[in-house]
Coordinates of C-alpha atoms in Angstrom, one line a residue:
Chain L
M1379 CA -4.9 13.1 3.7
I1380 CA -6.1 9.6 4.6
R1381 CA -3.6 9.6 7.4
D1382 CA -5.2 12.6 9.0
I1383 CA -8.4 10.9 9.8
T1384 CA -8.2 9.8 13.4
V1385 CA -11.8 9.0 13.9
G1386 CA -12.1 5.3 14.3
Q1387 CA -8.5 4.8 15.1
Y1388 CA -7.1 3.0 18.1
Y1389 CA -4.6 4.8 20.3
R1390 CA -2.3 2.4 22.0
T1391 CA -1.7 3.2 25.7
E1392 CA -2.4 1.8 29.1
S1393 CA -5.2 3.5 31.0
F1394 CA -8.3 3.0 33.1
V1395 CA -10.6 3.5 30.1
H1396 CA -8.5 1.2 27.9
R1397 CA -9.0 -1.6 30.5
L1398 CA -12.7 -1.3 30.7
D1399 CA -14.9 -4.0 29.2
P1400 CA -15.9 -3.0 25.6
R1401 CA -19.6 -3.6 26.5
V1402 CA -19.4 -0.9 29.2
K1403 CA -17.8 1.5 26.7
L1404 CA -20.4 0.7 24.0
L1405 CA -23.3 1.2 26.3
G1406 CA -21.7 4.3 27.8
T1407 CA -21.2 5.8 24.4
F1408 CA -24.8 5.0 23.4
L1409 CA -26.1 6.6 26.6
Y1410 CA -23.9 9.6 26.1
I1411 CA -25.1 10.2 22.6
I1412 CA -28.8 10.0 23.6
S1413 CA -28.1 12.3 26.5
L1414 CA -26.7 14.9 24.1
F1415 CA -30.0 15.1 22.3
V1416 CA -32.3 14.7 25.3
F1417 CA -30.6 17.2 27.6
S1418 CA -29.6 19.9 25.1
S1419 CA -29.6 23.0 27.4
V1420 CA -26.7 24.9 28.9
P1421 CA -26.6 22.9 32.2
G1422 CA -27.1 19.7 30.2
F1423 CA -24.0 20.5 28.1
I1424 CA -22.0 21.4 31.2
V1425 CA -22.8 18.0 32.7
S1426 CA -22.1 16.1 29.4
G1427 CA -18.9 18.1 28.9
A1428 CA -17.7 17.3 32.4
L1429 CA -18.1 13.5 31.7
L1430 CA -16.2 13.9 28.5
V1431 CA -13.3 15.8 30.2
V1432 CA -13.1 13.2 32.9
T1433 CA -13.1 10.4 30.3
I1434 CA -10.4 12.1 28.2
W1435 CA -8.3 12.6 31.3
A1436 CA -8.7 9.0 32.4
S1437 CA -7.9 7.6 29.0
K1438 CA -4.5 9.3 28.7
V1439 CA -5.1 10.0 25.0
P1440 CA -3.3 13.3 24.1
L1441 CA -5.7 16.2 23.4
K1442 CA -3.8 17.0 20.3
F1443 CA -4.5 13.6 18.8
I1444 CA -8.2 13.9 19.6
L1445 CA -8.5 17.4 18.1
R1446 CA -6.8 16.2 14.9
G1447 CA -9.8 13.9 14.4
L1448 CA -12.1 16.9 14.2
K1449 CA -10.3 18.4 11.2
P1450 CA -12.2 16.4 8.6
I1451 CA -15.6 17.6 10.0
L1452 CA -14.6 21.3 10.0
L1453 CA -16.3 21.9 6.6
L1454 CA -19.5 20.2 7.8
L1455 CA -19.4 22.3 11.0
S1456 CA -18.9 25.6 9.2
V1457 CA -21.7 24.9 6.7
T1458 CA -24.2 24.0 9.5
V1459 CA -23.1 27.1 11.4
L1460 CA -23.7 29.4 8.4
F1461 CA -27.1 27.8 7.7
N1462 CA -28.2 28.3 11.3
L1463 CA -26.9 31.8 11.6
F1464 CA -28.6 33.2 8.5
L1465 CA -31.7 31.1 8.0
I1466 CA -33.4 31.0 11.4
K1467 CA -36.0 33.7 11.9
G1468 CA -36.3 35.6 15.2
E1469 CA -35.1 38.7 17.0
P1470 CA -32.5 40.3 14.7
V1471 CA -29.1 41.2 16.2
V1472 CA -26.9 42.1 13.2
Q1473 CA -28.3 43.2 9.8
F1474 CA -26.3 43.9 6.6
W1475 CA -27.4 43.9 3.0
R1476 CA -29.8 41.0 2.7
F1477 CA -28.6 39.0 5.6
T1478 CA -29.9 39.0 9.2
I1479 CA -28.4 37.2 12.1
T1480 CA -30.9 36.5 14.8
R1481 CA -30.5 35.8 18.5
E1482 CA -32.2 32.4 17.9
G1483 CA -29.8 31.7 15.0
I1484 CA -26.7 32.3 17.1
Q1485 CA -28.1 30.2 19.9
S1486 CA -28.9 27.3 17.7
A1487 CA -25.6 27.5 15.8
V1488 CA -23.6 27.5 19.1
F1489 CA -25.7 24.6 20.4
L1490 CA -25.2 22.6 17.2
V1491 CA -21.5 23.1 17.2
I1492 CA -21.2 22.0 20.8
R1493 CA -23.4 19.0 20.2
I1494 CA -21.6 17.8 17.0
V1495 CA -18.1 18.3 18.6
M1496 CA -19.1 16.4 21.7
L1497 CA -20.7 13.7 19.6
I1498 CA -17.6 13.2 17.5
V1499 CA -15.2 13.4 20.4
G1500 CA -17.4 11.2 22.6
S1501 CA -17.7 8.4 20.1
S1502 CA -14.1 8.6 19.0
M1503 CA -13.1 8.2 22.7
M1504 CA -14.6 4.7 22.4
T1505 CA -12.6 3.8 19.3
F1506 CA -9.4 5.4 20.6
T1507 CA -9.5 3.2 23.7
T1508 CA -11.0 0.0 22.2
T1509 CA -9.3 -2.3 19.6
P1510 CA -11.6 -3.3 16.7
N1511 CA -11.5 -6.8 17.9
Q1512 CA -12.7 -5.9 21.4
L1513 CA -15.3 -3.7 19.8
T1514 CA -16.8 -6.5 17.7
D1515 CA -16.6 -8.9 20.7
G1516 CA -18.6 -6.3 22.7
I1517 CA -21.2 -5.9 19.9
E1518 CA -21.6 -9.6 19.6
S1519 CA -22.1 -10.0 23.2
L1520 CA -24.6 -7.1 23.4
L1521 CA -26.6 -8.4 20.5
K1522 CA -26.9 -11.9 21.9
P1523 CA -30.3 -11.3 23.6
F1524 CA -31.7 -10.5 20.2
R1525 CA -31.2 -14.0 19.1
I1526 CA -34.8 -14.6 20.1
V1527 CA -35.8 -12.6 17.0
K1528 CA -33.3 -14.5 14.9
L1529 CA -30.7 -11.8 14.8
P1530 CA -27.4 -13.4 13.7
A1531 CA -25.2 -11.7 16.3
H1532 CA -22.0 -13.6 15.7
E1533 CA -22.2 -13.3 11.9
I1534 CA -22.8 -9.5 12.2
A1535 CA -19.8 -9.2 14.5
M1536 CA -17.6 -11.4 12.3
M1537 CA -18.5 -9.3 9.2
M1538 CA -17.7 -6.2 11.0
S1539 CA -14.3 -7.3 12.2
I1540 CA -13.4 -8.6 8.7
A1541 CA -14.5 -5.3 7.1
L1542 CA -12.4 -3.3 9.6
R1543 CA -9.4 -5.6 9.1
F1544 CA -9.5 -5.1 5.4
I1545 CA -9.7 -1.3 5.3
P1546 CA -5.9 -0.8 5.5
I1547 CA -5.3 -3.6 3.1
L1548 CA -7.6 -2.2 0.5
L1549 CA -6.2 1.3 0.9
E1550 CA -2.7 -0.1 0.2
E1551 CA -4.1 -1.9 -2.8
T1552 CA -5.7 1.3 -4.1
D1553 CA -2.4 3.1 -3.8
K1554 CA -0.6 0.4 -5.7
I1555 CA -3.1 0.2 -8.5
M1556 CA -3.1 4.0 -8.8
K1557 CA 0.6 4.0 -9.2
A1558 CA 0.6 1.2 -11.7
Q1559 CA -2.0 3.0 -13.9
S1560 CA -0.2 6.3 -13.6
A1561 CA 2.9 4.5 -14.8
R1562 CA 0.8 3.6 -17.9
G1563 CA 0.1 7.3 -18.4
A1564 CA -3.3 7.4 -16.7
D1565 CA -4.3 10.9 -15.5
F1566 CA -6.6 11.2 -12.5
E1567 CA -6.3 14.9 -11.8
S1568 CA -7.2 16.9 -14.9
G1569 CA -10.5 17.1 -16.9
N1570 CA -14.1 17.7 -15.9
I1571 CA -16.1 15.6 -13.5
F1572 CA -17.3 13.1 -16.1
H1573 CA -13.8 12.7 -17.5
R1574 CA -12.4 12.1 -14.0
A1575 CA -15.2 9.6 -13.1
K1576 CA -14.3 7.6 -16.3
G1577 CA -10.7 7.9 -15.3
M1578 CA -11.5 6.0 -12.1
L1579 CA -12.5 2.9 -14.0
P1580 CA -8.9 1.6 -14.4
I1581 CA -8.6 1.8 -10.6
L1582 CA -12.0 0.5 -9.6
V1583 CA -12.1 -2.6 -11.7
P1584 CA -8.8 -4.1 -10.5
L1585 CA -9.7 -3.0 -6.9
F1586 CA -13.0 -4.9 -7.0
V1587 CA -11.4 -7.9 -8.6
A1588 CA -8.8 -7.8 -5.8
A1589 CA -11.4 -7.5 -3.1
F1590 CA -13.3 -10.5 -4.5
R1591 CA -10.1 -12.5 -4.7
R1592 CA -9.2 -11.7 -1.2
A1593 CA -12.7 -12.5 0.1
N1594 CA -12.4 -15.8 -1.7
D1595 CA -9.0 -16.6 -0.2
L1596 CA -10.2 -15.7 3.2
A1597 CA -13.3 -17.8 3.0
M1598 CA -11.2 -20.7 1.9
A1599 CA -8.7 -20.2 4.7
M1600 CA -11.5 -20.0 7.3
E1601 CA -13.1 -23.2 6.0
A1602 CA -9.7 -24.9 6.0
R1603 CA -9.6 -24.2 9.7
C1604 CA -13.1 -25.6 10.2
Y1605 CA -14.9 -22.3 10.8
R1606 CA -18.6 -23.0 11.1
G1607 CA -20.1 -20.0 12.7
G1608 CA -20.5 -18.9 16.3
E1609 CA -22.4 -22.0 17.6
G1610 CA -20.5 -23.5 20.5
R1611 CA -17.4 -21.4 19.8
T1612 CA -15.3 -20.4 22.8
R1613 CA -13.0 -17.4 23.1
M1614 CA -9.4 -17.0 24.1
K1615 CA -10.2 -13.9 26.0
P1616 CA -13.8 -14.2 27.2
L1617 CA -15.4 -10.9 28.2
K1618 CA -15.9 -10.7 32.0
Y1619 CA -17.1 -7.7 34.0
Q1620 CA -14.5 -6.5 36.6
T1621 CA -14.7 -4.2 39.6
Q1622 CA -13.6 -1.3 37.4
D1623 CA -16.6 -1.9 35.1
A1624 CA -18.9 -1.7 38.1
A1625 CA -17.3 1.7 38.9
A1626 CA -17.8 2.8 35.4
F1627 CA -21.5 1.8 35.5
G1628 CA -21.7 3.8 38.8
V1629 CA -20.3 6.9 37.0
L1630 CA -22.8 6.5 34.2
T1631 CA -25.7 6.1 36.6
L1632 CA -24.6 9.2 38.4
Y1633 CA -24.3 11.0 35.1
V1634 CA -27.9 10.3 34.2
A1635 CA -29.1 11.1 37.7
V1636 CA -27.3 14.5 37.6
H1637 CA -28.8 15.2 34.1
I1638 CA -32.3 14.5 35.3
T1639 CA -31.9 16.6 38.4
C1640 CA -30.6 19.5 36.3
K1641 CA -33.6 19.1 34.0
V1642 CA -36.1 19.1 36.9
L1643 CA -34.5 22.0 38.7
W1644 CA -34.2 24.4 35.7
Chain H
M1014 CA 20.2 9.8 -23.0
S1015 CA 20.5 8.4 -19.5
I1016 CA 18.9 8.6 -16.1
I1017 CA 21.1 10.1 -13.4
L1018 CA 20.5 10.0 -9.7
D1019 CA 22.3 12.8 -7.9
H1020 CA 22.6 12.5 -4.1
V1021 CA 19.1 11.2 -3.9
S1022 CA 17.5 10.5 -0.6
Y1023 CA 13.9 9.7 0.4
I1024 CA 12.6 10.3 3.9
Y1025 CA 9.4 8.7 5.2
E1026 CA 7.3 10.7 7.6
K1027 CA 9.6 13.7 7.7
G1028 CA 9.3 15.8 10.8
T1029 CA 7.8 13.1 13.0
P1030 CA 9.5 10.8 15.5
Q1031 CA 9.1 8.0 13.0
E1032 CA 11.2 9.8 10.4
H1033 CA 13.5 7.4 8.6
Y1034 CA 15.4 7.1 5.4
A1035 CA 14.1 4.8 2.7
L1036 CA 16.9 5.8 0.5
K1037 CA 20.1 7.6 1.5
D1038 CA 22.4 9.5 -0.8
I1039 CA 22.1 7.4 -3.9
N1040 CA 24.4 8.4 -6.8
L1041 CA 23.9 6.5 -10.0
V1042 CA 24.1 6.7 -13.8
I1043 CA 21.9 4.5 -15.9
P1044 CA 23.1 4.7 -19.5
K1045 CA 21.1 3.4 -22.4
G1046 CA 21.3 -0.3 -23.4
E1047 CA 22.4 -1.9 -20.2
F1048 CA 20.8 -4.8 -18.5
I1049 CA 20.9 -4.0 -14.8
G1050 CA 19.9 -6.3 -11.9
V1051 CA 18.7 -4.6 -8.7
I1052 CA 18.9 -6.8 -5.6
G1053 CA 18.3 -6.2 -2.0
H1054 CA 15.9 -7.8 0.5
T1055 CA 12.5 -6.5 1.6
G1056 CA 12.6 -2.9 2.9
S1057 CA 16.0 -2.2 1.3
G1058 CA 14.5 0.7 -0.7
K1059 CA 14.6 -0.9 -4.1
S1060 CA 10.9 -0.3 -4.9
T1061 CA 11.2 3.3 -3.7
M1062 CA 14.2 3.8 -6.0
M1063 CA 12.4 2.2 -9.0
Q1064 CA 9.3 4.4 -8.5
M1065 CA 11.5 7.5 -8.4
L1066 CA 13.0 6.7 -11.8
N1067 CA 9.7 7.4 -13.5
G1068 CA 8.5 10.2 -11.2
L1069 CA 5.9 8.3 -9.2
I1070 CA 7.7 9.4 -6.1
A1071 CA 9.7 12.6 -5.8
P1072 CA 13.0 12.5 -3.9
T1073 CA 13.1 14.4 -0.6
E1074 CA 16.7 15.4 -1.2
G1075 CA 18.8 15.4 -4.4
M1076 CA 17.7 15.2 -8.0
V1077 CA 16.7 12.6 -10.5
L1078 CA 17.8 13.8 -14.0
F1079 CA 16.3 12.5 -17.2
R1080 CA 18.0 13.8 -20.4
G1081 CA 19.7 16.3 -18.2
Q1082 CA 16.4 17.7 -16.8
D1083 CA 15.3 17.5 -13.2
I1084 CA 12.1 15.4 -13.2
S1085 CA 10.8 17.2 -10.1
D1086 CA 10.7 20.5 -12.0
R1087 CA 7.2 21.9 -12.2
D1088 CA 7.3 22.2 -16.0
F1089 CA 8.8 18.8 -16.6
D1090 CA 6.4 16.6 -18.7
K1091 CA 5.7 13.6 -16.5
K1092 CA 3.7 11.9 -19.2
Y1093 CA 6.7 12.0 -21.5
L1094 CA 8.9 10.6 -18.8
R1095 CA 6.5 7.8 -18.2
S1096 CA 6.3 6.9 -21.8
K1097 CA 10.1 6.7 -22.0
V1098 CA 10.6 5.0 -18.6
G1099 CA 8.2 2.1 -18.4
M1100 CA 7.4 0.5 -15.1
V1101 CA 6.1 -3.0 -14.6
F1102 CA 5.0 -3.5 -11.0
Q1103 CA 5.1 -6.7 -9.0
Y1104 CA 2.2 -8.9 -10.0
P1105 CA 1.3 -6.6 -12.9
E1106 CA -1.7 -8.8 -13.9
Y1107 CA -3.7 -7.2 -11.0
Q1108 CA -3.9 -3.9 -12.9
L1109 CA -5.7 -5.4 -16.0
F1110 CA -9.1 -3.9 -16.2
E1111 CA -10.4 -3.8 -19.8
S1112 CA -12.9 -6.1 -21.4
T1113 CA -10.3 -7.6 -23.8
V1114 CA -6.6 -8.1 -23.6
F1115 CA -6.1 -6.0 -26.7
K1116 CA -8.0 -3.0 -25.3
D1117 CA -6.1 -3.2 -22.1
V1118 CA -2.8 -3.1 -23.9
C1119 CA -4.1 -0.1 -25.8
F1120 CA -4.6 1.8 -22.6
G1121 CA -1.0 2.9 -22.1
P1122 CA -0.3 4.2 -25.7
G1123 CA -3.8 5.6 -25.8
N1124 CA -3.0 7.8 -22.9
L1125 CA 0.0 9.3 -24.8
G1126 CA -2.4 11.0 -27.2
L1127 CA -1.4 9.0 -30.3
D1128 CA -3.9 8.4 -33.1
Q1129 CA -6.0 5.2 -33.0
K1130 CA -4.0 3.5 -35.7
T1131 CA -0.6 4.0 -34.0
V1132 CA -2.1 2.9 -30.7
E1133 CA -3.4 -0.4 -32.2
L1134 CA -0.2 -1.0 -34.1
R1135 CA 1.9 -0.6 -30.9
A1136 CA -0.4 -2.8 -28.9
F1137 CA -0.2 -5.4 -31.6
S1138 CA 3.5 -5.4 -31.8
A1139 CA 3.9 -5.3 -28.0
L1140 CA 1.7 -8.4 -27.6
H1141 CA 3.8 -10.1 -30.3
Q1142 CA 7.0 -9.2 -28.6
M1143 CA 5.8 -10.9 -25.5
Q1144 CA 4.8 -13.9 -27.7
F1145 CA 1.2 -13.6 -26.6
P1146 CA -0.9 -16.1 -28.6
D1147 CA -3.0 -14.4 -31.4
E1148 CA -6.2 -16.3 -30.7
L1149 CA -6.4 -14.8 -27.1
F1150 CA -6.2 -11.2 -28.2
Y1151 CA -9.9 -10.6 -27.7
Q1152 CA -10.4 -12.7 -24.6
S1153 CA -11.2 -11.1 -21.3
P1154 CA -7.9 -10.7 -19.4
F1155 CA -9.6 -12.3 -16.4
D1156 CA -10.0 -15.6 -18.2
L1157 CA -6.3 -16.1 -18.9
S1158 CA -3.8 -18.3 -17.1
G1159 CA -1.4 -16.7 -14.7
G1160 CA 1.5 -16.7 -17.2
Q1161 CA -0.6 -15.3 -20.0
K1162 CA -1.9 -12.5 -17.8
R1163 CA 1.6 -11.6 -16.8
R1164 CA 2.6 -11.4 -20.5
A1165 CA -0.4 -9.3 -21.3
A1166 CA 0.4 -6.9 -18.4
I1167 CA 4.0 -6.5 -19.4
A1168 CA 2.9 -5.9 -23.0
G1169 CA 0.6 -3.1 -21.6
V1170 CA 3.7 -1.3 -20.5
L1171 CA 5.8 -2.3 -23.5
A1172 CA 3.2 -0.8 -25.9
M1173 CA 4.2 2.6 -24.7
D1174 CA 7.5 1.9 -26.3
P1175 CA 9.8 2.9 -23.4
D1176 CA 13.5 3.2 -23.8
F1177 CA 14.0 2.2 -20.2
L1178 CA 12.0 -0.7 -18.8
I1179 CA 11.8 -1.3 -15.1
L1180 CA 10.5 -4.7 -14.0
D1181 CA 9.8 -5.4 -10.3
E1182 CA 10.1 -9.2 -9.8
P1183 CA 8.5 -10.0 -13.1
T1184 CA 8.8 -13.7 -12.5
A1185 CA 7.3 -13.9 -9.0
G1186 CA 4.8 -16.7 -8.7
L1187 CA 5.6 -18.3 -12.0
D1188 CA 6.7 -21.8 -12.6
P1189 CA 10.3 -22.4 -13.7
K1190 CA 9.3 -22.7 -17.4
G1191 CA 7.2 -19.6 -17.3
R1192 CA 10.0 -17.8 -15.5
D1193 CA 12.7 -18.7 -18.0
E1194 CA 10.4 -17.7 -20.9
I1195 CA 9.7 -14.3 -19.5
L1196 CA 13.3 -13.6 -18.7
E1197 CA 14.3 -14.7 -22.2
L1198 CA 11.8 -12.3 -23.8
I1199 CA 13.0 -9.5 -21.5
A1200 CA 16.6 -10.2 -22.4
G1201 CA 15.6 -10.1 -26.1
L1202 CA 14.2 -6.6 -25.7
Q1203 CA 17.6 -5.5 -24.5
K1204 CA 19.6 -7.3 -27.1
E1205 CA 17.5 -6.7 -30.2
Q1206 CA 16.0 -3.2 -29.5
G1207 CA 18.7 -1.8 -27.2
K1208 CA 16.2 -1.0 -24.4
T1209 CA 17.7 -0.5 -21.0
I1210 CA 16.3 -3.1 -18.6
L1211 CA 16.3 -2.8 -14.8
L1212 CA 15.3 -6.1 -13.3
V1213 CA 14.5 -6.1 -9.6
S1214 CA 14.8 -9.6 -8.2
H1215 CA 15.4 -11.8 -5.2
S1216 CA 16.8 -14.6 -7.2
M1217 CA 20.5 -14.3 -7.8
D1218 CA 20.4 -17.1 -10.3
D1219 CA 18.0 -15.1 -12.5
V1220 CA 20.0 -12.0 -12.2
A1221 CA 23.4 -13.6 -12.8
N1222 CA 22.2 -15.3 -16.0
Y1223 CA 21.2 -12.1 -17.8
V1224 CA 22.5 -8.9 -16.4
N1225 CA 25.7 -7.1 -17.1
R1226 CA 25.6 -4.9 -14.0
I1227 CA 24.4 -5.5 -10.5
L1228 CA 23.2 -2.9 -8.0
V1229 CA 22.9 -4.0 -4.4
L1230 CA 20.8 -2.0 -2.0
N1231 CA 20.8 -2.4 1.8
E1232 CA 18.9 -0.3 4.3
G1233 CA 18.4 2.5 1.7
K1234 CA 22.1 2.6 0.7
L1235 CA 23.7 1.5 -2.6
V1236 CA 26.3 -0.8 -1.2
L1237 CA 27.5 -2.4 -4.4
D1238 CA 27.5 -1.4 -8.1
A1239 CA 29.6 -3.9 -10.1
Q1240 CA 29.6 -6.5 -12.8
P1241 CA 28.2 -9.9 -11.8
A1242 CA 31.5 -11.8 -11.4
E1243 CA 32.9 -9.0 -9.2
A1244 CA 29.6 -8.6 -7.3
F1245 CA 29.3 -12.2 -6.4
S1246 CA 32.9 -12.5 -5.3
Y1247 CA 31.6 -10.6 -2.3
Y1248 CA 29.3 -13.4 -1.5
K1249 CA 30.3 -13.5 2.2
E1250 CA 29.4 -9.8 2.5
L1251 CA 26.2 -10.4 0.6
E1252 CA 25.2 -13.1 3.1
K1253 CA 25.7 -10.7 6.0
I1254 CA 22.9 -8.4 4.5
G1255 CA 20.6 -11.3 4.0
L1256 CA 21.3 -12.0 0.4
A1257 CA 23.2 -14.8 -1.3
A1258 CA 25.2 -15.4 -4.4
P1259 CA 24.1 -17.8 -7.2
Q1260 CA 24.4 -21.4 -6.4
V1261 CA 27.3 -21.9 -8.9
T1262 CA 29.4 -19.3 -7.0
Y1263 CA 29.2 -21.5 -3.9
I1264 CA 30.1 -24.7 -5.8
M1265 CA 33.0 -23.0 -7.5
N1266 CA 34.3 -21.6 -4.2
E1267 CA 34.0 -24.9 -2.4
L1268 CA 35.8 -26.7 -5.2
Q1269 CA 38.6 -24.1 -4.9
E1270 CA 38.8 -24.7 -1.1
K1271 CA 39.1 -28.4 -1.8
G1272 CA 42.2 -27.7 -3.8
I1273 CA 40.8 -28.0 -7.3
P1274 CA 42.3 -25.2 -9.3
V1275 CA 39.1 -23.6 -10.7
R1276 CA 38.6 -19.9 -11.0
A1277 CA 35.7 -18.9 -8.7
G1278 CA 34.5 -16.1 -10.8
A1279 CA 31.9 -18.1 -12.7
T1280 CA 28.4 -16.7 -12.2
T1281 CA 26.3 -18.8 -14.6
L1282 CA 25.9 -22.5 -15.1
R1283 CA 27.5 -22.4 -18.5
E1284 CA 30.6 -20.6 -17.3
A1285 CA 30.9 -23.0 -14.4
K1286 CA 30.7 -26.0 -16.7
Q1287 CA 33.4 -24.6 -19.0
E1288 CA 35.6 -23.8 -16.1
I1289 CA 35.3 -27.3 -14.6
L1290 CA 35.9 -29.0 -18.0
R1291 CA 39.0 -26.8 -18.5
V1292 CA 40.4 -28.1 -15.2
F1293 CA 39.6 -31.7 -16.2
S1294 CA 41.4 -31.4 -19.5
D1295 CA 44.4 -29.7 -17.9
N1296 CA 44.5 -32.7 -15.5
R1297 CA 44.4 -35.2 -18.3
A1298 CA 47.3 -33.4 -20.0
K1299 CA 49.2 -33.8 -16.8
E1300 CA 48.4 -37.4 -16.4
R1301 CA 51.5 -38.6 -18.1
E1302 CA 53.5 -37.0 -15.3
P1303 CA 53.2 -38.7 -11.9
I1304 CA 50.5 -36.9 -9.7
H1305 CA 50.7 -36.6 -6.0
D1306 CA 47.3 -37.2 -4.5
T1307 CA 45.1 -34.2 -4.6

């Protein structure tokens, strides 16, 4: 189950999109998400969809892998579709028993599905093509201007990369503790919800203890290597814009321009 | 009453390109009362095999039989199995969670649906068997020293009164004194109560001192199943798969190569000492006759 979730995973391959500067990808994704909400019309979706298709093609991430990431949100999608279909008032199309499906309902359901799918696929394209380290470097660099308002950009980025780094470790730890407690006869599957919640205690307590222990060890290890925050810290791989990043910015500008033209013309 | 592994295999990520065997065609009978050492280096499949014995992992192929019943059967009582086959994981102190040591030890027997009195009795005797000091019974397990935590955690499994006890590196991270104490207590469980012990370890010296049978795993296969003396006579082969024999085996073999007539089969320090003394006294007996230089 946990292995099925591909959102937020990195897909290792060599491609144009993988080589792009993480800042370009972050800004691009941000722009793309905004555009999905601002230009939500048929031509708007066509333009956004076109950019997505081009990005997927240029990233060399297999379509099957991308679609697998949509599986966990299927439930969310179907619920929103049902709500939209039946609850929006307007011109009735189908009517049975107490339910009416309206023209407006269908339209809004379809729009919503398109928007959510493009949103998820679009943002996961960023994580598929960017390692967590690059991502946090990019975030740190983008947040730097906000230092004027005392925003601790480096600390935020460091916390993010540590949190990301620890997800697989804690998952493994959870698995181990669950097995150990099952071996002591613990039962996590039967009983009502309160019973089950209480049954989680033998997992949660050791898990929290382990998390604190690891945090402590890590803090100690960082201090032992004289870590003292981001001030004056240099990087092994500093972020530098390349020609390909200029090209990507060009594509993004063109994308916005086409969107605006479409909006004006229709 | 024994555990039988019949052509057991375990395949990771079956049906994907990363498919690989963690265990391959294991056949094994574990009768009651033995003290078995399981050795093999990281990734050899020993943990997978141990978790199979009490049903935490189901074999992909083959069967694990307990009392003649297939433990993968739908109607097989897993809880019963786990009460009879106790499993102490590596660093078991990380699974302590209750507010006092005593309550934590009660968790295992409590899950078996016994009445409160029996549960407490079992917890009490398990802690005693692990020679856990009385005055610490109602301490928080998180305030104990490493060695005490380890004892409390092992007692937590022991309180379920299993006939088979699997211990995955129970001495990892302990000092030599703590290590010897824990191993002595475990050996006592086998000698006095007839429990079957499976001890997973890296340390050949630990294993050689206590066990009467050794299983060697390499790349998911059971490559050796023999008594210690025989197992360690293959020390050259063991080295090839990244393992080693106990230090005394090396000393005895080197003495033999130097022309001193010791038998190389000694696996413990005590046996080695006796063997060397025997050779010395033989030599002294021969001293009356002229000796050519040896």
